[in-house]
Short mmCIF file of C-alpha atoms in Angstrom, two decimals:
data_model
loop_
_atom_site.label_atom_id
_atom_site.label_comp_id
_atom_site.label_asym_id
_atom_site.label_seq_id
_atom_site.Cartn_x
_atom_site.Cartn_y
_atom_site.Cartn_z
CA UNK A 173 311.63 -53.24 3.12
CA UNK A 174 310.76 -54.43 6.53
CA UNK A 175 308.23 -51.21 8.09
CA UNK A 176 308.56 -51.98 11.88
CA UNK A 177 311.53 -53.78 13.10
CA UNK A 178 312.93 -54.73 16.56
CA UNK A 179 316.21 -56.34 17.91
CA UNK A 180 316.36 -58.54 19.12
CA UNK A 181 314.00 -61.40 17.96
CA UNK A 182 314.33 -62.98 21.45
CA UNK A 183 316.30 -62.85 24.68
CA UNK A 184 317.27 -64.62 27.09
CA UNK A 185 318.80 -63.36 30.91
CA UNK A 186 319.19 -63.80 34.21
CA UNK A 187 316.76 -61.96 36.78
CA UNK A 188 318.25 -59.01 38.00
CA UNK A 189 320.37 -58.04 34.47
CA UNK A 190 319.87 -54.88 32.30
CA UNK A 191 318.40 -55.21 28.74
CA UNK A 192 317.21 -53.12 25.73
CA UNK A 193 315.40 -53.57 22.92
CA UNK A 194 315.22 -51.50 19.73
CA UNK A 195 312.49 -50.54 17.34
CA UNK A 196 312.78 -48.63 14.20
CA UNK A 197 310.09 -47.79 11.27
CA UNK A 198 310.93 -46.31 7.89
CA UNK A 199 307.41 -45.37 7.14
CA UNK A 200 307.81 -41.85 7.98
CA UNK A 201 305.46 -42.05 10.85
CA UNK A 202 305.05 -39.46 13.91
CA UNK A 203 303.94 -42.40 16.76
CA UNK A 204 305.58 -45.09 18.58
CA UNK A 205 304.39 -47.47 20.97
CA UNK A 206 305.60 -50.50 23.17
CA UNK A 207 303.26 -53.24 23.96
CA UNK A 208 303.62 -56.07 26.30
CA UNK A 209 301.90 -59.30 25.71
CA UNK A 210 301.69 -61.77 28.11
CA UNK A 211 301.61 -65.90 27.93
CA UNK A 212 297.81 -65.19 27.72
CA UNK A 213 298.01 -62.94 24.58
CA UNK A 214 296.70 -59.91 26.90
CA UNK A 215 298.06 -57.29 24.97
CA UNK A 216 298.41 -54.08 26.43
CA UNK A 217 299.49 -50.82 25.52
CA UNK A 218 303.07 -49.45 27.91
CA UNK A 219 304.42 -46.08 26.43
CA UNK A 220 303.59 -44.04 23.31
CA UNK A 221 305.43 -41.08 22.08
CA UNK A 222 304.34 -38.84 19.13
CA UNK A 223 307.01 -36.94 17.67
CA UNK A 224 309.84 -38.06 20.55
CA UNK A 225 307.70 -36.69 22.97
CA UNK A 226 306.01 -39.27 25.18
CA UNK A 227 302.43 -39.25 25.44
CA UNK A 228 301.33 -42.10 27.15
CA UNK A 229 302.81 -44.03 30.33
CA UNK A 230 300.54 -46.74 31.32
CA UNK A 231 301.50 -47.52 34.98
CA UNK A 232 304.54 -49.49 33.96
CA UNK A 233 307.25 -49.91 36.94
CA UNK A 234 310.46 -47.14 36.78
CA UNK A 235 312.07 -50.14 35.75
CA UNK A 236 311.57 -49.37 32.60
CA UNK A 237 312.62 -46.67 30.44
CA UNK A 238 311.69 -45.93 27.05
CA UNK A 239 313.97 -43.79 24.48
CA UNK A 240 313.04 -42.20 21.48
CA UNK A 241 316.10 -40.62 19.88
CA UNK A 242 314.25 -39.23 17.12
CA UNK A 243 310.65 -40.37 15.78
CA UNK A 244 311.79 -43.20 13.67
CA UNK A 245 313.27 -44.79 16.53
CA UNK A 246 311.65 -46.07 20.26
CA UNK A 247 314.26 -48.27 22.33
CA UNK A 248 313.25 -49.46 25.41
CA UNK A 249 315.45 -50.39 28.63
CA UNK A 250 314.50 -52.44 31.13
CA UNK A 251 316.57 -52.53 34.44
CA UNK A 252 316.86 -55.41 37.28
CA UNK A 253 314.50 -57.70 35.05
CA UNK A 254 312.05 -60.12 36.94
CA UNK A 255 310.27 -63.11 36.13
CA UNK A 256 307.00 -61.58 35.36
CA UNK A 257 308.58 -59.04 32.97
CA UNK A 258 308.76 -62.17 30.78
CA UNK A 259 306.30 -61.53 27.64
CA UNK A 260 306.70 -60.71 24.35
CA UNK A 261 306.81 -57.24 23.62
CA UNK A 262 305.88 -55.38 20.53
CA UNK A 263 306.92 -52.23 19.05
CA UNK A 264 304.12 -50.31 16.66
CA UNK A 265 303.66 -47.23 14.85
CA UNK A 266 300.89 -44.57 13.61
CA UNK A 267 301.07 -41.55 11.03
CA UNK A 268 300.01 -39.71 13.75
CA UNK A 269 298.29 -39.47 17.47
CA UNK A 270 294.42 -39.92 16.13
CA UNK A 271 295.29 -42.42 13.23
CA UNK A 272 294.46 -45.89 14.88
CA UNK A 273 295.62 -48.45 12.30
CA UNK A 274 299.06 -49.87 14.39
CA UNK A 275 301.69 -51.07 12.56
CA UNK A 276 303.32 -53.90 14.30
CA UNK A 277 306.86 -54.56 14.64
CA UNK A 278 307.78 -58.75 14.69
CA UNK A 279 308.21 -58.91 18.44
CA UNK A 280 310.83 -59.30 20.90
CA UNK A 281 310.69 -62.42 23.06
CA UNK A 282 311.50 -62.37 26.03
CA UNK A 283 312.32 -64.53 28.76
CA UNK A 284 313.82 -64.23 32.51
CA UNK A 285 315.18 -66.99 34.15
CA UNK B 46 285.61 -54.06 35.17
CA UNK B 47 288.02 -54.87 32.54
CA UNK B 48 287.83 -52.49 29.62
CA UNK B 49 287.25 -54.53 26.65
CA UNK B 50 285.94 -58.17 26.91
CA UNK B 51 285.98 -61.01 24.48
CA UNK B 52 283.78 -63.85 24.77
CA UNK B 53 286.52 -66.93 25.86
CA UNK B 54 287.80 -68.93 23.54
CA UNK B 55 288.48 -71.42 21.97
CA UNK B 56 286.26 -71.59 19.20
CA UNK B 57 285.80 -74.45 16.76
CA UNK B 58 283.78 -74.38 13.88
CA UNK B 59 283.88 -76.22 10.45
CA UNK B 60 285.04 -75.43 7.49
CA UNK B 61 282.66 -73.55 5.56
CA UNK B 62 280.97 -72.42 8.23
CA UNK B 63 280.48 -68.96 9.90
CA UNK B 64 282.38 -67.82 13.01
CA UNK B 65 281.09 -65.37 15.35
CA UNK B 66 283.49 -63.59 17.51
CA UNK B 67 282.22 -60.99 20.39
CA UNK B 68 283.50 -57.98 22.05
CA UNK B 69 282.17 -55.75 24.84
CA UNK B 70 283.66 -52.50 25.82
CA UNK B 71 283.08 -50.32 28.97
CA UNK B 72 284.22 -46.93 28.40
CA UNK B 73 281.24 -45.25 26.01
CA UNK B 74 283.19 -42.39 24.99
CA UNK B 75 285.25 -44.60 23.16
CA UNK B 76 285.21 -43.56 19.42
CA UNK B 77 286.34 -46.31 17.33
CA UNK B 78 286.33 -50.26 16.86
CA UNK B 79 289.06 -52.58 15.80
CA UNK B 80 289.35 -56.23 15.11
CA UNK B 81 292.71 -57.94 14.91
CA UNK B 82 294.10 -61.49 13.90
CA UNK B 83 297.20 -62.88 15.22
CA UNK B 84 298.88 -66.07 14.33
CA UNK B 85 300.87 -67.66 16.60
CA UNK B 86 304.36 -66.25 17.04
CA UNK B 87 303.07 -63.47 14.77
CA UNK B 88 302.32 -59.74 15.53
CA UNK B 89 298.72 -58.92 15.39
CA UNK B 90 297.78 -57.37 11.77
CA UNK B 91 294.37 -55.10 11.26
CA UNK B 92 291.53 -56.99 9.38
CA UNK B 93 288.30 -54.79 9.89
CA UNK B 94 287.89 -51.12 11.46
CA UNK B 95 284.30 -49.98 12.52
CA UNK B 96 283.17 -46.23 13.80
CA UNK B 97 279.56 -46.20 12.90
CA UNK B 98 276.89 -48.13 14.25
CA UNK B 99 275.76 -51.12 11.83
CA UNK B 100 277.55 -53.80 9.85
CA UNK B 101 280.69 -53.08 7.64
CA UNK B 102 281.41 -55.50 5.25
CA UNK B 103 285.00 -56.57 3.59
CA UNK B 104 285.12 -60.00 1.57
CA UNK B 105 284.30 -62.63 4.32
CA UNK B 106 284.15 -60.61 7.20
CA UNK B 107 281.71 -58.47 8.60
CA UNK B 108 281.90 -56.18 11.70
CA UNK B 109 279.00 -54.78 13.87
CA UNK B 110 279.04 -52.51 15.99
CA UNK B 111 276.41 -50.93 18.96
CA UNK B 112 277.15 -48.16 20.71
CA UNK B 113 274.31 -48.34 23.00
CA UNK B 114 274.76 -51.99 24.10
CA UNK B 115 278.66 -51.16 24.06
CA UNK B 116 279.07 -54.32 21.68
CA UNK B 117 280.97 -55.26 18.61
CA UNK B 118 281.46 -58.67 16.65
CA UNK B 119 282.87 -60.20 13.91
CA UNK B 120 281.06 -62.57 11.79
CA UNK B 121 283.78 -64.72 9.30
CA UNK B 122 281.53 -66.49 7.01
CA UNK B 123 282.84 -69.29 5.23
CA UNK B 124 285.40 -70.27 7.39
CA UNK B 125 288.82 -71.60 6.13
CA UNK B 126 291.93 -73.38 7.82
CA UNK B 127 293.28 -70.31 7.12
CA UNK B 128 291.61 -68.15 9.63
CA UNK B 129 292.80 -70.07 12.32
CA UNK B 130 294.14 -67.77 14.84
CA UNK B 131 293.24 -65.52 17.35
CA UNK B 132 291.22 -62.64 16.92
CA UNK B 133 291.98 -59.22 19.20
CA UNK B 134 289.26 -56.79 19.78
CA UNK B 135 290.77 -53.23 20.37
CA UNK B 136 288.70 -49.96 21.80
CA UNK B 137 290.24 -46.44 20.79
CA UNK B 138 289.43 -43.99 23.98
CA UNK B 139 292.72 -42.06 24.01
CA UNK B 140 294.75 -45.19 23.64
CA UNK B 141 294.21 -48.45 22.22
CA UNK B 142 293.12 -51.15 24.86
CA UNK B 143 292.92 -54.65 23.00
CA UNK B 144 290.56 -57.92 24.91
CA UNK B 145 292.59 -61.17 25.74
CA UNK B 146 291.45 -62.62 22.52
CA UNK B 147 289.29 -65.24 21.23
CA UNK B 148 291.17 -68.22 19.56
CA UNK B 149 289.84 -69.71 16.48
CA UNK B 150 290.08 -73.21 15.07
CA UNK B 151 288.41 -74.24 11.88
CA UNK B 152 288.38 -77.84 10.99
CA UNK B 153 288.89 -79.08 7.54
#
């Protein structure tokens, strides 16, 4: 029954690896976003794409890549991690581009060593 | 400038007691007002929404909102152990933009 859900829960690497992370909503929504929240619960708003077209890209490094294979699902890669990409980072979704209410995914934890 | 402020944390109040949270925001064509809680290791979850200048009211909490003064808050009135956590003010301009947070503590 689970609305917004990401894998992994957490993760743990080595600076310099590749990871992704998955998202996926079953409540028929149009919008995806990623968040990343840092150790001092800024939370701040990375990619959005309505439909699996991307409408907002936030300044975020080419180092990461977002996916959206269809608009239930936002993945989003991350190469040659570094130590300040560590954060938690939180999928969400809205019935569409002017509906505010987010739906939060759990949130993926992760950490660079 | 950031673009949303919160006033910095934490706050400690009493059971029973009311807690008043405060957000400024700098963009003034920003259209509406959020206020959300998040427990540790939780996600954040949507408590109060506010588009209108005045108060809006829902059970124990009440938002306000000025456009002119670019200022909302969040009263929680009776405070319980409960609504210990921290409390996200988000700005909708054409994306959401959320302030660092104010922590809450209330004492039993």
């Amino acid at each position: 029954d689970t609305a917004v859900s990401q894998t992994p829960k957490y993760l743990v690497t080595q600076m310099g690896n590749d990871k992704s992370i998955k998202c996926e909503q079953n409540l028929g929504h149009d919008t995806m976003y990623w968040y990343k929240q840092d150790s001092k619960k800024f939370l701040k708003i990375m990619f959005s794409y309505n439909n699996k077209e991307l409408i907002i890209n936030e300044t975020v490094p080419n180092r990461f890549s977002p996916k959206s294979p269809d608009k239930a699902h936002l993945n989003l890669h991350i190469n040659s991690l570094e130590l300040g990409d560590s954060a938690v980072y939180f999928c969400a979704s809205t019935p569409g581009r002017g509906v505010e209410t987010q739906y939060f995914g759990p949130g993926t934890r992760l950490l660079v060593l | 400038q950031k673009e949303v402020e919160q006033n910095s944390g934490p706050l400690s109040v009493p059971e029973g007691a009311i807690a008043s949270l405060n957000c400024t925001y700098s963009d003034r064509g920003s259209q509406s007002f959020f206020w959300y809680r998040q427990y540790s290791g939780k996600s954040p979850e949507l408590i109060m929404f506010i588009y209108s200048n005045g108060d809006k009211e829902d059970g124990r909490f009440t938002a306000q909102l000025n456009k002119a003064s670019q200022y909302v808050s969040l009263l929680i009135r009776d405070s319980q152990p409960s609504d210990s956590a921290t409390y996200l003010c988000a700005v909708r301009n054409y994306k959401l933009s959320f302030g660092a947070g104010t922590t809450v503590t209330v004492r039993a």
